[in-house]
GROMACS .gro file of C-alpha atoms in nm:
model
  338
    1UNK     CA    1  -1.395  -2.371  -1.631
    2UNK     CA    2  -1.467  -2.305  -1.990
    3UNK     CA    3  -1.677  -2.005  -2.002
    4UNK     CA    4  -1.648  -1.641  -1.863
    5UNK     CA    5  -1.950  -1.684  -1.696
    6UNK     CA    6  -1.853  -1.980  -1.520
    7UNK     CA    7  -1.470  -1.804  -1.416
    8UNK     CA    8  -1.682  -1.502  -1.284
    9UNK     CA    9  -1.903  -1.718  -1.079
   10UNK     CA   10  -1.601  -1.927  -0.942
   11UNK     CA   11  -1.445  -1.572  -0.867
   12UNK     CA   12  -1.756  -1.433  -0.681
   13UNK     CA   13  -1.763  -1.730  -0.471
   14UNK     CA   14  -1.798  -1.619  -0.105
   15UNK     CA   15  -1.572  -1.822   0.147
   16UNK     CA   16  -1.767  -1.879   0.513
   17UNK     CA   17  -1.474  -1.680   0.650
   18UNK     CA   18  -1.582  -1.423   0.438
   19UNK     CA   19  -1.980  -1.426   0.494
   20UNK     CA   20  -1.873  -1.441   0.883
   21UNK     CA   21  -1.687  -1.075   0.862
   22UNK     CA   22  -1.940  -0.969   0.649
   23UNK     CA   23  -2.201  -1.020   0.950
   24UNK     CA   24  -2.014  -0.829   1.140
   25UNK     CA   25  -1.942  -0.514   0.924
   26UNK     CA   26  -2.245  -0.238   0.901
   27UNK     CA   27  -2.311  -0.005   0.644
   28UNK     CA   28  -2.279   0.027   0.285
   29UNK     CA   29  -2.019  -0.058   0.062
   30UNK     CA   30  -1.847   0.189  -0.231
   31UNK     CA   31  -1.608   0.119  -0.452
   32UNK     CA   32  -1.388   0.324  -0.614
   33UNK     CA   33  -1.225   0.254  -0.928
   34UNK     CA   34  -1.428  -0.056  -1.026
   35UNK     CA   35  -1.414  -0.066  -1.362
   36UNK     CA   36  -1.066  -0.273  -1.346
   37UNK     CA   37  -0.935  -0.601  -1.363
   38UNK     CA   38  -1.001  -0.699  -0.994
   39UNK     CA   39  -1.275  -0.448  -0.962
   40UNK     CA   40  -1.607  -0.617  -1.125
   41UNK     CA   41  -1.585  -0.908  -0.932
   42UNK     CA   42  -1.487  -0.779  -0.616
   43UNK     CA   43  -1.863  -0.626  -0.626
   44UNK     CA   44  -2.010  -0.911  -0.713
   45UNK     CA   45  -1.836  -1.134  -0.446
   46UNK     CA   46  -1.917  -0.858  -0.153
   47UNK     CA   47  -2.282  -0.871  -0.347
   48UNK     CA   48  -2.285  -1.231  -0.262
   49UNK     CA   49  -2.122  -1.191   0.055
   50UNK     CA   50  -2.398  -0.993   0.164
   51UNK     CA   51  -2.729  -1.172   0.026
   52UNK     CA   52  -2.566  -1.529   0.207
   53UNK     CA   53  -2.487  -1.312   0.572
   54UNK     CA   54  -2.882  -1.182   0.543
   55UNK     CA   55  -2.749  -0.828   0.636
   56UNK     CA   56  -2.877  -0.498   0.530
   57UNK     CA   57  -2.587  -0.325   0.317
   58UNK     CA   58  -2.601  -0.153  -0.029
   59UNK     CA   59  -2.307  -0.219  -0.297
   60UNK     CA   60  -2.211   0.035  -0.511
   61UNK     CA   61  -1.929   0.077  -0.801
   62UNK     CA   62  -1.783   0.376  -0.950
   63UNK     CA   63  -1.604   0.434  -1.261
   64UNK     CA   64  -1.593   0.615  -1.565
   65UNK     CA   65  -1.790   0.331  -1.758
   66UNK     CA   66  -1.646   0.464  -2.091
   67UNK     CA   67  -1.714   0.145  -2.264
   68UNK     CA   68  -1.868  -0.214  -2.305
   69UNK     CA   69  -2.198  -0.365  -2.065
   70UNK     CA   70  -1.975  -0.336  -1.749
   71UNK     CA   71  -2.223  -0.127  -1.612
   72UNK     CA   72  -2.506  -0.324  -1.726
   73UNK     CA   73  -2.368  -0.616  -1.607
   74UNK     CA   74  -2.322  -0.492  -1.257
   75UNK     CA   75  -2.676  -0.394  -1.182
   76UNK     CA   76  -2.774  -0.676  -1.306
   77UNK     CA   77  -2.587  -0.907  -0.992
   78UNK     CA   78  -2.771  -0.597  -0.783
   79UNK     CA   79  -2.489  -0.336  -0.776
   80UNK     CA   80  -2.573  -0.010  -0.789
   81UNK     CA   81  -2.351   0.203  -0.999
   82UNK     CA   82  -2.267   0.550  -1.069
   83UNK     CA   83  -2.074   0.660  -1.370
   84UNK     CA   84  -1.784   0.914  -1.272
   85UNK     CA   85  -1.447   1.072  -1.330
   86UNK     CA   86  -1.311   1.066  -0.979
   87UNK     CA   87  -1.063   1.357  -1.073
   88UNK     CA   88  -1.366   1.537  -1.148
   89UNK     CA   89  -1.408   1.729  -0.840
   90UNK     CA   90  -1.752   1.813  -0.897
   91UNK     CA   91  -1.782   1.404  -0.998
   92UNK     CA   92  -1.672   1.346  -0.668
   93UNK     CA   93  -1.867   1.569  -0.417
   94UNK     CA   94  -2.120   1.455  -0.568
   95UNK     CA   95  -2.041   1.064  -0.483
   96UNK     CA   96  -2.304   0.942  -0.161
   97UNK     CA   97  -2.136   0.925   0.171
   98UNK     CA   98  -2.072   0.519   0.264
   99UNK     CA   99  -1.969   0.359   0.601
  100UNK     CA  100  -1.688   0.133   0.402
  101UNK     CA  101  -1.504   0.256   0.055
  102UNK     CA  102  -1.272   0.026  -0.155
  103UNK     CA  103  -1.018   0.224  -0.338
  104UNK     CA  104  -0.907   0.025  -0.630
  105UNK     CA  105  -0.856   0.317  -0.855
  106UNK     CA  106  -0.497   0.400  -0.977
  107UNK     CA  107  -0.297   0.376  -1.271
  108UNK     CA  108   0.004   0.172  -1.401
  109UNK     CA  109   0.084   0.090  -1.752
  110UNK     CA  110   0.174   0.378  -1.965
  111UNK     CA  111   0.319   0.544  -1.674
  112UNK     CA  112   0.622   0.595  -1.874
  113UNK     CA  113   0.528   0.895  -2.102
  114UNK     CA  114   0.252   1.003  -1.871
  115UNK     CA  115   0.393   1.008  -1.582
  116UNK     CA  116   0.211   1.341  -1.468
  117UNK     CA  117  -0.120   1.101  -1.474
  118UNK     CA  118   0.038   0.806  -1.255
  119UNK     CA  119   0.168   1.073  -0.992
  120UNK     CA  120  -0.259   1.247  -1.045
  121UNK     CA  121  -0.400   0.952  -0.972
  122UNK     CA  122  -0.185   0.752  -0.771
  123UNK     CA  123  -0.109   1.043  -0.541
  124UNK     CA  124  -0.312   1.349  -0.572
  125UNK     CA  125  -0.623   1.143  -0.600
  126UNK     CA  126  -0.617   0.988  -0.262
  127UNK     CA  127  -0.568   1.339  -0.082
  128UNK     CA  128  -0.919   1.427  -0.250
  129UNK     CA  129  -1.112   1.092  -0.172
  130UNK     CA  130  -1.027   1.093   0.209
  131UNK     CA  131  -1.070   1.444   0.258
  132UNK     CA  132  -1.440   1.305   0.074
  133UNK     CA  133  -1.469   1.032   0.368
  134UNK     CA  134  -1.294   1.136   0.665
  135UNK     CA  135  -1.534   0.909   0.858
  136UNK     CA  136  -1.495   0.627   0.672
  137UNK     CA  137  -1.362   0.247   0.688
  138UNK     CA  138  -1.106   0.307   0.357
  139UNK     CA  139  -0.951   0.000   0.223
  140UNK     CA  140  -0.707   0.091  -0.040
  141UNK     CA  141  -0.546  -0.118  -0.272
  142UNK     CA  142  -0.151  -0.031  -0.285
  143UNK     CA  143   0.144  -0.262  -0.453
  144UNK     CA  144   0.437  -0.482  -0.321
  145UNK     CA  145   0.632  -0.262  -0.587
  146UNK     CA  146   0.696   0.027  -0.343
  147UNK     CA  147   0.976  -0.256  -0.184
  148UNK     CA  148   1.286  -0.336  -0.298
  149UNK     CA  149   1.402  -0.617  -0.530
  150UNK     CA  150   1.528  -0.888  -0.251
  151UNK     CA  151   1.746  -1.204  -0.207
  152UNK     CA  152   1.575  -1.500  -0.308
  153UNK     CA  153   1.675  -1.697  -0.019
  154UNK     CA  154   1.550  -1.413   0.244
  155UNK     CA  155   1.153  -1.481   0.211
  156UNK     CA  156   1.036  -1.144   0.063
  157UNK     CA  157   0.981  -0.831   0.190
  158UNK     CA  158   0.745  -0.803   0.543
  159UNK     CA  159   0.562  -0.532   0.614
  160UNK     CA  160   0.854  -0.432   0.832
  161UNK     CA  161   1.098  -0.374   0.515
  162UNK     CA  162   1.152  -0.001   0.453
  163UNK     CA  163   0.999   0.085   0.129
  164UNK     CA  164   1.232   0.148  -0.159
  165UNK     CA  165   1.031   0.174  -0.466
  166UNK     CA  166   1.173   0.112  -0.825
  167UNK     CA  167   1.075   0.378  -1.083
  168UNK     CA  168   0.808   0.644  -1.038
  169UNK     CA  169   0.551   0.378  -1.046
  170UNK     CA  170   0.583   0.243  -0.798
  171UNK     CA  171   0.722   0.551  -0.605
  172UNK     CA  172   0.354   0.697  -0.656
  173UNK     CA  173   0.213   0.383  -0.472
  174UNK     CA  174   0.444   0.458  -0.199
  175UNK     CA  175   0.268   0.835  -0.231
  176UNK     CA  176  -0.092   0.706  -0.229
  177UNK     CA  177  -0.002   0.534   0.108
  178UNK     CA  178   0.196   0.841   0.269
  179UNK     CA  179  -0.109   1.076   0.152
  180UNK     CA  180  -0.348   0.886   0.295
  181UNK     CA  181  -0.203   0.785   0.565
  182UNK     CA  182  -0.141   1.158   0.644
  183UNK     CA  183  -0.529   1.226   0.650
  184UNK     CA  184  -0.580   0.928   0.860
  185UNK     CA  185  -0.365   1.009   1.153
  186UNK     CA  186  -0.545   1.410   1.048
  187UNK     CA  187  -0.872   1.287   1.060
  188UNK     CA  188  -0.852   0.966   1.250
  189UNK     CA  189  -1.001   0.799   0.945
  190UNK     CA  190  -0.947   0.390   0.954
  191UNK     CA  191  -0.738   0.252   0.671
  192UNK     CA  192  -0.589  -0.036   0.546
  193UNK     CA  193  -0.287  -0.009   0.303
  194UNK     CA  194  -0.323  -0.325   0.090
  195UNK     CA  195   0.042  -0.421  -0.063
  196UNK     CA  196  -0.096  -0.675  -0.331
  197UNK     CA  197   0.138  -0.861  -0.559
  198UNK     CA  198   0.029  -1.064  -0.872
  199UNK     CA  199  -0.351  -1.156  -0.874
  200UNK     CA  200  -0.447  -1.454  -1.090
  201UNK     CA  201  -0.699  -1.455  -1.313
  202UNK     CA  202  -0.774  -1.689  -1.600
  203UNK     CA  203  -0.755  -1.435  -1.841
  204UNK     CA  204  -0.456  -1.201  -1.692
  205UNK     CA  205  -0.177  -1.266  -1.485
  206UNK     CA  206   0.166  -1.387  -1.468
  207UNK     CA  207   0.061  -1.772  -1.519
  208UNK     CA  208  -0.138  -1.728  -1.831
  209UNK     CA  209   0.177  -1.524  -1.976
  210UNK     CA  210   0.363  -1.817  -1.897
  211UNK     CA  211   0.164  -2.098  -2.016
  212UNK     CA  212   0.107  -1.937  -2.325
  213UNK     CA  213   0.454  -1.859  -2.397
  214UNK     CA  214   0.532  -2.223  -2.334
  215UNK     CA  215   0.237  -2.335  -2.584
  216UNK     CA  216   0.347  -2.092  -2.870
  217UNK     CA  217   0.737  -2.141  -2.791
  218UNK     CA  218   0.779  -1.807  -2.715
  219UNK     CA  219   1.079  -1.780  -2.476
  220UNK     CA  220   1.016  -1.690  -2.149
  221UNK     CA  221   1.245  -1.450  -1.967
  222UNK     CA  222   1.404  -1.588  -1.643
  223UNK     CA  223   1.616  -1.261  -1.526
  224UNK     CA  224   1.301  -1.198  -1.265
  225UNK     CA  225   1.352  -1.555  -1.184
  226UNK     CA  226   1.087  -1.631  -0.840
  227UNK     CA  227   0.735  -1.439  -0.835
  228UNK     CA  228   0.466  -1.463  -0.611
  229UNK     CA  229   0.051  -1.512  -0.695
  230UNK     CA  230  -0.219  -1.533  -0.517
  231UNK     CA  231  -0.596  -1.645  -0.705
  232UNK     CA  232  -0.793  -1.336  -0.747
  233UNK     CA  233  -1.085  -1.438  -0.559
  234UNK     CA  234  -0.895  -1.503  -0.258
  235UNK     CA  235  -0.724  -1.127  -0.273
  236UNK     CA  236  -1.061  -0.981  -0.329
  237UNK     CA  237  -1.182  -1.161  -0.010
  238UNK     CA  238  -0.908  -1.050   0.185
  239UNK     CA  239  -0.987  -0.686   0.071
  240UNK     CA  240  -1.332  -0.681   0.149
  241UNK     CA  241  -1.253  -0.853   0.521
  242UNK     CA  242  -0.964  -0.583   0.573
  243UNK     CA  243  -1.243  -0.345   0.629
  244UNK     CA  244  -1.304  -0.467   0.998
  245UNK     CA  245  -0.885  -0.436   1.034
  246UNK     CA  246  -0.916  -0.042   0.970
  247UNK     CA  247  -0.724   0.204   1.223
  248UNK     CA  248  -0.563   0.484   1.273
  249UNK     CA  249  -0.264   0.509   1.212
  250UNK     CA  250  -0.295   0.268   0.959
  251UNK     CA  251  -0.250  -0.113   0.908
  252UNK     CA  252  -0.037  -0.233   0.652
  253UNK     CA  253  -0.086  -0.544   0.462
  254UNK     CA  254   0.066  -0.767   0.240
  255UNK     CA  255  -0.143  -0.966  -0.003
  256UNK     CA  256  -0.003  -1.255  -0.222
  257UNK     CA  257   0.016  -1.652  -0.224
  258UNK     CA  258   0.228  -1.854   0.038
  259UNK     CA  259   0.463  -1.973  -0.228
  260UNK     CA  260   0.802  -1.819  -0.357
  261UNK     CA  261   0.774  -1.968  -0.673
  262UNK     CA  262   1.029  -2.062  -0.962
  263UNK     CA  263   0.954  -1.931  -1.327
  264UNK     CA  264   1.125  -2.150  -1.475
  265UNK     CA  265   0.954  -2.416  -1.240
  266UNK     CA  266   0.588  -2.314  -1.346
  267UNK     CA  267   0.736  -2.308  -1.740
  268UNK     CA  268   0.828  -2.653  -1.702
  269UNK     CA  269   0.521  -2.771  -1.557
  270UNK     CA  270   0.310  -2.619  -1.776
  271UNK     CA  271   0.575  -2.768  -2.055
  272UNK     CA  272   0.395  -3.148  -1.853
  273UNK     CA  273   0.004  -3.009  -1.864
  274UNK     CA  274   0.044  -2.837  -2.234
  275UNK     CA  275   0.218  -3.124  -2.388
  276UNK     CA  276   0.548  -2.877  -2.505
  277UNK     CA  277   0.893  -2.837  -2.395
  278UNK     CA  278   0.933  -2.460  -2.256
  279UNK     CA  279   1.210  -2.186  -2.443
  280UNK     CA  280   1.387  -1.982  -2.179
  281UNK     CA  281   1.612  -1.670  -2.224
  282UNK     CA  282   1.814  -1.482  -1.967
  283UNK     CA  283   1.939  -1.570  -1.658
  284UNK     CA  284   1.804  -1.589  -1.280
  285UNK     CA  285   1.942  -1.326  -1.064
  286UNK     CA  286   1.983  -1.313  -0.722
  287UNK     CA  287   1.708  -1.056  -0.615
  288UNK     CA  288   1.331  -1.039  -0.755
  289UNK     CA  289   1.035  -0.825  -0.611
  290UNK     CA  290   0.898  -1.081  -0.399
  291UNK     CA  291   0.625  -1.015  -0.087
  292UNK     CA  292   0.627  -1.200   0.228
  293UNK     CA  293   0.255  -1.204   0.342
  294UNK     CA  294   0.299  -1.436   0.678
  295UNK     CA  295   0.083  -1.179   0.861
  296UNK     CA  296  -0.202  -1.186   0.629
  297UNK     CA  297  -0.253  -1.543   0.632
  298UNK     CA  298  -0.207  -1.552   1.030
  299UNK     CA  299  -0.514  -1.311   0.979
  300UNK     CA  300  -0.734  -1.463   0.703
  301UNK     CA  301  -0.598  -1.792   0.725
  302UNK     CA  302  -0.424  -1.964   0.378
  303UNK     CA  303  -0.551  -1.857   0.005
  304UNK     CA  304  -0.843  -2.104  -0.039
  305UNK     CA  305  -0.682  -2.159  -0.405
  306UNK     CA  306  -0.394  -2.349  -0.465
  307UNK     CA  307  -0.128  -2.291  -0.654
  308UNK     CA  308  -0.163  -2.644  -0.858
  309UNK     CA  309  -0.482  -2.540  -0.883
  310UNK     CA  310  -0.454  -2.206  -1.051
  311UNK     CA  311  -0.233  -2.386  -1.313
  312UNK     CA  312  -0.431  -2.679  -1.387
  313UNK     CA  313  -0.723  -2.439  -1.442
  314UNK     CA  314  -0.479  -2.194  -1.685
  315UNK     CA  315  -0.331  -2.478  -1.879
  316UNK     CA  316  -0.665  -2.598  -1.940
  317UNK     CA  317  -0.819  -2.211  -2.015
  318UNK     CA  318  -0.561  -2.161  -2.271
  319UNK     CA  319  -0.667  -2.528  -2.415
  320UNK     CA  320  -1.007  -2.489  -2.445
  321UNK     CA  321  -0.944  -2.124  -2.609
  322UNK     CA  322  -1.049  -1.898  -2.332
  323UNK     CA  323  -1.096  -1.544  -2.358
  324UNK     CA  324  -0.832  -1.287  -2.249
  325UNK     CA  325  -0.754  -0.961  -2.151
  326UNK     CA  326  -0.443  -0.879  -2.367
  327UNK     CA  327  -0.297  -0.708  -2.067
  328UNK     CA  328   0.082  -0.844  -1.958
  329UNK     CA  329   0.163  -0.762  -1.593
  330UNK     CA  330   0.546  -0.705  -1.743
  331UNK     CA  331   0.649  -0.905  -1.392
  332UNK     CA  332   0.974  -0.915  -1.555
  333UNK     CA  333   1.044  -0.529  -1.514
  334UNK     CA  334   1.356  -0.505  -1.287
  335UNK     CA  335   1.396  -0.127  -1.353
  336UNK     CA  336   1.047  -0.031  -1.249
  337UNK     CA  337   0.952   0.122  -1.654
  338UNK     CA  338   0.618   0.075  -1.697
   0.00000   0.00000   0.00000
């Protein structure tokens, strides 16, 4: 891949699996929040989904759409959109009623300093949209920061680990899922607590900040020494089939690769692809926020992506020049300041 258009293609890719569940889900599809990273191509995969199942089911996307052709760009792949502040109460009564919502808004980076706006819309925001769709199939996006660092050698924290978030980041994500799950055993609304950790995408993520480090000779930090990743395609897929998983109480999910994988590992083999021998400062500890998602896979089956894969395909991003975000996942936060 050499080209955005060809990355968001390969991202919007729908799996069989995918197209299967996608038969068997009815009514429309809103999502919340989908002016983010993982947000415009989550609409365009369940857009694709949909056309390849031959089912009836409108797509549409909400955000503020403050800037750049996002929205143009969605409506062109045949998602509706609708251009809204969703702590604008009157913004959001006014949002249509939908049989299946993806919450993907939320905030993270500059949390420190504005902490009163993480806790808003991490928190206070979810209250509002699920007293909006008591009836609805909610999916919503959450973080495998509201665990505690772990032992390397223990295989990450399960869905059965009692939270213990880090910082008031990730203690709001920990409030997004106690608020909502509040109005679902309330209102008997269906949910699905997503616990993602590290999506990959060619121009974000924890293995672009590491192969590029390695091909400037910046030195890359090893306290956070094992991380998890999953391809972003695959976690969007897994989102958008979580909506048949929906109950009440709630499921809980975690959502990340198969791999516990070594930084300094990836730095070296990148250090093979990129033709460079990798810098490293700091030392591994014992503990890193890592995610066990055994039960996830037993559901969807394995990422379709491998992890090979996802780093053959960076290393060769960052050589052709590829476009990127400019936004650093700061994976090596141990004190949960973000």
């Amino acid at each position: 891949m050499k080209t955005i258009s060809e990355l968001e293609s390969k991202l919007s890719e729908p799996s069989d699996r995918l197209i299967e569940d996608l038969s068997k889900l009815d009514g429309d599809i809103l999502i919340l929040g989908v002016g983010g990273k993982m947000g415009p191509s989550l609409a365009k995969l369940v857009k694709r989904g949909i056309e390849a199942a031959g089912i009836k089911a409108k797509v549409t996307g909400v955000s503020r759409f403050s800037s750049g052709d996002l929205r143009g760009e969605l409506e062109s792949a045949g998602i509706e959109t609708i251009a809204a502040d969703l702590l604008d109460e009157a913004a959001l009564a006014k949002l249509p009623s939908a049989r299946n919502v993806i919450y993907m808004a939320g905030n993270k980076f500059g949390t420190t300093g504005r902490e009163y706006f993480t806790w808003a819309m991490n928190a206070y925001l979810p209250g509002r949209v699920a007293e909006k769709f008591p009836r609805s199939r909610i999916v919503a996006f959450s973080s495998g920061n509201i665990y505690p660092l772990t032992h390397i050698g223990s295989g990450g924290a399960s869905e059965e680990t009692p939270p213990a978030p880090v910082g008031e980041y990730a203690q709001s994500c920990l409030g997004r899922e106690r608020v909502f799950e509040y109005f679902s055993r309330k209102n008997g609304t269906p949910l699905v607590n997503f616990r993602l950790n590290y999506a990959i995408d060619l121009r974000y993520g924890i293995l672009l900040e590491i192969a590029k480090a390695v091909k400037e000779g910046t030195p890359i930090d090893v306290s956070m020494g094992q991380v998890n990743v999953i391809w972003q395609g695959d976690a969007n897929e897994m989102a958008i089939r979580s909506l048949l998983l929906c109950d009440s109480p709630p499921v809980t999910l975690n959502i990340t690769g198969p791999e516990t994988v070594s930084v300094r590992w990836m730095a070296e083999r990148f250090g093979e692809l990129l033709g460079t021998v990798p810098q490293f400062t700091g030392t591994e500890q014992s503990t890193a926020l890592l995610n066990n998602a055994s039960q996830s896979h037993r559901l969807f089956g394995y990422p379709r992506i491998t992890l090979r894969q996802m780093m053959e395909w960076t290393a060769g991003w960052i050589e052709a020049g590829g476009d990127t975000l400019n936004k650093p996942t700061h994976f090596q936060e141990r004190a949960g300041a973000f």
